[in-house]
mmCIF file of C-alpha atoms in Angstrom:
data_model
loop_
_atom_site.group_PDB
_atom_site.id
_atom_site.type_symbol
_atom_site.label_atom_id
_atom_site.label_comp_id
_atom_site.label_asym_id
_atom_site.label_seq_id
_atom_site.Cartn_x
_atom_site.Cartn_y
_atom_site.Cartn_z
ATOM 1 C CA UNK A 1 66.796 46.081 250.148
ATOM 2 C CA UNK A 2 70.360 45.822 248.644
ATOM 3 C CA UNK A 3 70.488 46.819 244.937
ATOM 4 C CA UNK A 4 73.610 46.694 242.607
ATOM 5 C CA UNK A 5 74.241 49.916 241.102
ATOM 6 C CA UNK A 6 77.993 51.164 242.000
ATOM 7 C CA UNK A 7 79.842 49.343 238.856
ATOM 8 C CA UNK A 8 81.987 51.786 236.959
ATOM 9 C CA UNK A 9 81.781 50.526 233.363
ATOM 10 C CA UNK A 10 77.910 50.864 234.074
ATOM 11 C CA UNK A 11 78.379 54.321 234.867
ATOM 12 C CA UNK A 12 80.590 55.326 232.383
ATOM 13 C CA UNK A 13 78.202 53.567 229.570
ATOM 14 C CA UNK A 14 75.104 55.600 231.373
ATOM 15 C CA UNK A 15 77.739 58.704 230.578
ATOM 16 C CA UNK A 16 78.368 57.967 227.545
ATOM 17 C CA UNK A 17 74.505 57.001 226.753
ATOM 18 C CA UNK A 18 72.609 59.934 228.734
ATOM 19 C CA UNK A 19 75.621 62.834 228.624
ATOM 20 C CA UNK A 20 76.203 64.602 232.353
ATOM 21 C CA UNK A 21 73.103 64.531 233.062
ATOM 22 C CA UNK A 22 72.826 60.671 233.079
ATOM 23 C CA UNK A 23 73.684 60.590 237.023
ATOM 24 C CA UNK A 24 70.575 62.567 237.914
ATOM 25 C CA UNK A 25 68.261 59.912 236.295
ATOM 26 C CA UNK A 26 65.958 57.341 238.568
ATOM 27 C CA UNK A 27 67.274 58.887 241.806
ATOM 28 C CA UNK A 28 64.846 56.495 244.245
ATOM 29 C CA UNK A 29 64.528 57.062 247.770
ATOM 30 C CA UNK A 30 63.187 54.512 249.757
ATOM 31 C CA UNK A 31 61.913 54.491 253.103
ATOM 32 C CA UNK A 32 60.644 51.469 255.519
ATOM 33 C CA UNK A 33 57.705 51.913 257.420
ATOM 34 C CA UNK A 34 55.885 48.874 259.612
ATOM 35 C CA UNK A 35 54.558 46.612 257.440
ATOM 36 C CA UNK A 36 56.201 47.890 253.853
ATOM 37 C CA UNK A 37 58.408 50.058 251.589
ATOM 38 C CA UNK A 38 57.996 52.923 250.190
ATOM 39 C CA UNK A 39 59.599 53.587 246.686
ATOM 40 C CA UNK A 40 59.412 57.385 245.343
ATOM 41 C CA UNK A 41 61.539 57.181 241.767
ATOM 42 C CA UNK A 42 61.873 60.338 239.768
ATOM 43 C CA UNK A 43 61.555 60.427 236.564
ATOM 44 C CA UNK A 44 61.080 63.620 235.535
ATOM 45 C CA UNK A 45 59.762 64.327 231.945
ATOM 46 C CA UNK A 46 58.183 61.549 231.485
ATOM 47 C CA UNK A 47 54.359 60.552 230.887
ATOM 48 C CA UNK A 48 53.296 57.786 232.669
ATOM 49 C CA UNK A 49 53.026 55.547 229.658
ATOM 50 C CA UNK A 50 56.164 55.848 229.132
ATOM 51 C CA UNK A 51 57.050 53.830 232.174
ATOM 52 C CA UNK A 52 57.092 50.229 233.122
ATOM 53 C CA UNK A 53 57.217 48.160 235.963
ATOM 54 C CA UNK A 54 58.137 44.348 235.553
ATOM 55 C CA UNK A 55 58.744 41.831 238.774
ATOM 56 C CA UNK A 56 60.685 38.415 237.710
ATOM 57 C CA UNK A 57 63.224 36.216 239.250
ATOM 58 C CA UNK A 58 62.595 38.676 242.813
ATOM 59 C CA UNK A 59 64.013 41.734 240.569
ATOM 60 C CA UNK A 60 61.816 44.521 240.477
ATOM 61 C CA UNK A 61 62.773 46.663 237.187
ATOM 62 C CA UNK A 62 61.352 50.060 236.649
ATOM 63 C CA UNK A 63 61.809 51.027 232.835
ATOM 64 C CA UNK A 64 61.470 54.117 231.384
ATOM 65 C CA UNK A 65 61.529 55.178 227.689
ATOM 66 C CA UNK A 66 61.188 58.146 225.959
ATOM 67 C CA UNK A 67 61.424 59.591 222.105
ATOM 68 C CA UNK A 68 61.461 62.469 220.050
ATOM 69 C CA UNK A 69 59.465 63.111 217.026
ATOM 70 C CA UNK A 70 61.805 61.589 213.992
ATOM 71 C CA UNK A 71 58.928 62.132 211.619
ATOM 72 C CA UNK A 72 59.643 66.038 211.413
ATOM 73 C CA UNK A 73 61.234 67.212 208.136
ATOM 74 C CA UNK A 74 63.384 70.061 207.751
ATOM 75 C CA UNK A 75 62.151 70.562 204.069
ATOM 76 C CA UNK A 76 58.301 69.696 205.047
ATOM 77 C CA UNK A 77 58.587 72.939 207.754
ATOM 78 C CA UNK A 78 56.249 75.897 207.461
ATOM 79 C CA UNK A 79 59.087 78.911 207.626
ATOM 80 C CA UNK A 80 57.088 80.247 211.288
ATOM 81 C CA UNK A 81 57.948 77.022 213.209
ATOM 82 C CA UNK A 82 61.902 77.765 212.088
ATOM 83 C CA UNK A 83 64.487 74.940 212.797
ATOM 84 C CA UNK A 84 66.350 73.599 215.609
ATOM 85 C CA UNK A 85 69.608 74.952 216.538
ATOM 86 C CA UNK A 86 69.934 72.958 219.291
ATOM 87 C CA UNK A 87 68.214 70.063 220.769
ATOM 88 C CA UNK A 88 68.769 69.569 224.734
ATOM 89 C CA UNK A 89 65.353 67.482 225.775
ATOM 90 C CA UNK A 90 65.912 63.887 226.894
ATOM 91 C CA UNK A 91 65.377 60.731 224.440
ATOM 92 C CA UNK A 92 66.400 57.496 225.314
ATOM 93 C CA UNK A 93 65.738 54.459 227.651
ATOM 94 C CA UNK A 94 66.577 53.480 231.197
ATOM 95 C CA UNK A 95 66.090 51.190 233.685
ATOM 96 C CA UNK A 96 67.143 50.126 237.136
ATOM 97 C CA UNK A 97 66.112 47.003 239.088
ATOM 98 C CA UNK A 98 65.835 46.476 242.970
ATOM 99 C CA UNK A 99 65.799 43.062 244.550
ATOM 100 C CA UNK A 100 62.992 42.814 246.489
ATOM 101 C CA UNK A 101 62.753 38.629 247.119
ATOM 102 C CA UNK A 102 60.708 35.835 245.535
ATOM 103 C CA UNK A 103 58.048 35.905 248.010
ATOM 104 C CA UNK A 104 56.453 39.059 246.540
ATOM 105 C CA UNK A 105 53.817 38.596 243.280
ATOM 106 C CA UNK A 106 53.016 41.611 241.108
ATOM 107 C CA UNK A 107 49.327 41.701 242.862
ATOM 108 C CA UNK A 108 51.259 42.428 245.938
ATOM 109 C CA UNK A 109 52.541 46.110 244.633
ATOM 110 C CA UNK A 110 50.913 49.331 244.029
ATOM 111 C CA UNK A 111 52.194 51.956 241.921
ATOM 112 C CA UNK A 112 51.015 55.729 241.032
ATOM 113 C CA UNK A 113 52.526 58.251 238.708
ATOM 114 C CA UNK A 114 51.685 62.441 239.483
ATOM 115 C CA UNK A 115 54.232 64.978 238.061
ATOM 116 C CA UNK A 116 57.072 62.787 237.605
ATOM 117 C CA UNK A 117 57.469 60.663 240.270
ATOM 118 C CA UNK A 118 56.602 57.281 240.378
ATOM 119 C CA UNK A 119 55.600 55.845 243.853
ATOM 120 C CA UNK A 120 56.110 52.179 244.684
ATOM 121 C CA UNK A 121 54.459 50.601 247.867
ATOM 122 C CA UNK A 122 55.223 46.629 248.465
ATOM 123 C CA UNK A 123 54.739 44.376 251.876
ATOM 124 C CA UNK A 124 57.560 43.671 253.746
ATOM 125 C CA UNK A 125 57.878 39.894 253.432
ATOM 126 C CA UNK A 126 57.108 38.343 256.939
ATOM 127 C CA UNK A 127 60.629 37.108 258.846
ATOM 128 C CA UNK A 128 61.727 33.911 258.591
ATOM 129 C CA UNK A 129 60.760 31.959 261.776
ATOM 130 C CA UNK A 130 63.978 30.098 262.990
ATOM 131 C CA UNK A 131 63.157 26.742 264.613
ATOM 132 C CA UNK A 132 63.322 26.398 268.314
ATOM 133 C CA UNK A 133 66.540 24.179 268.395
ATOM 134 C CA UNK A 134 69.618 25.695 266.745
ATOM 135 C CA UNK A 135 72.085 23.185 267.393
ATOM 136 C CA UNK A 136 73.168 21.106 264.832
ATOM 137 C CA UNK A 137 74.041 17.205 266.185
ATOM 138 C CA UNK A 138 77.556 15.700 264.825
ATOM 139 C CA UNK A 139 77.711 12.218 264.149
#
């Protein structure tokens, strides 16, 4: 189940995008079991409509996105809701991809969301039979 996720421009840009924080984000375990693998993402403060799963080319990509309400108005405030001093809360977009092989289809994968994790189950595709002979004749 390799995945490529250890480049350091990525990292920096994910700094630079998310702030400190921006480490912490999509940590996936993922566990093998007999016939499949198991996939539990967080993604904490998010709603599950706010998350995606696509599978193309044998890349599974889990995207996330979320936003804050831009529509508010300083001005437009009653004076009881007061304004913001500081805003910490997440708003952005994310993603991370997984090669899982071209023998999977999307029918093939289940996915749930509860309380901010996401949890992936796909098959294991079945090994590769190698044929009896392995010699290779020179001539």
């Amino acid at each position: 189940f390799p995945f490529f996720y250890n480049d350091k421009d990525l990292k920096k840009a994910e700094k630079k995008l998310y702030g400190r924080k921006g480490d912490r984000m999509m940590k996936t375990d993922i566990r093998e079991k007999d016939g499949s693998y198991e996939l539990d993402v967080d993604l904490p403060g998010f709603k599950k409509d706010e998350v995606q799963l696509n599978l193309e080319n044998g890349y599974l990509t889990i995207s996330a996105e979320k936003s804050l309400n831009r529509d508010e108005k300083e001005e437009g405030k009653e004076k009881d809701e007061g304004r913001y001093l500081r805003r910490e809360r997440y708003a952005g977009r994310c993603s991370r991809s997984f090669y899982v092989g071209d023998a999977l289809q999307p029918s093939d994968i289940s996915a749930s969301f509860e309380d901010g994790i996401l949890r992936i189950s796909m098959p294991k595709a079945a090994p590769k039979q190698l044929p009896a002979k392995t010699t290779v004749e020179i001539k």
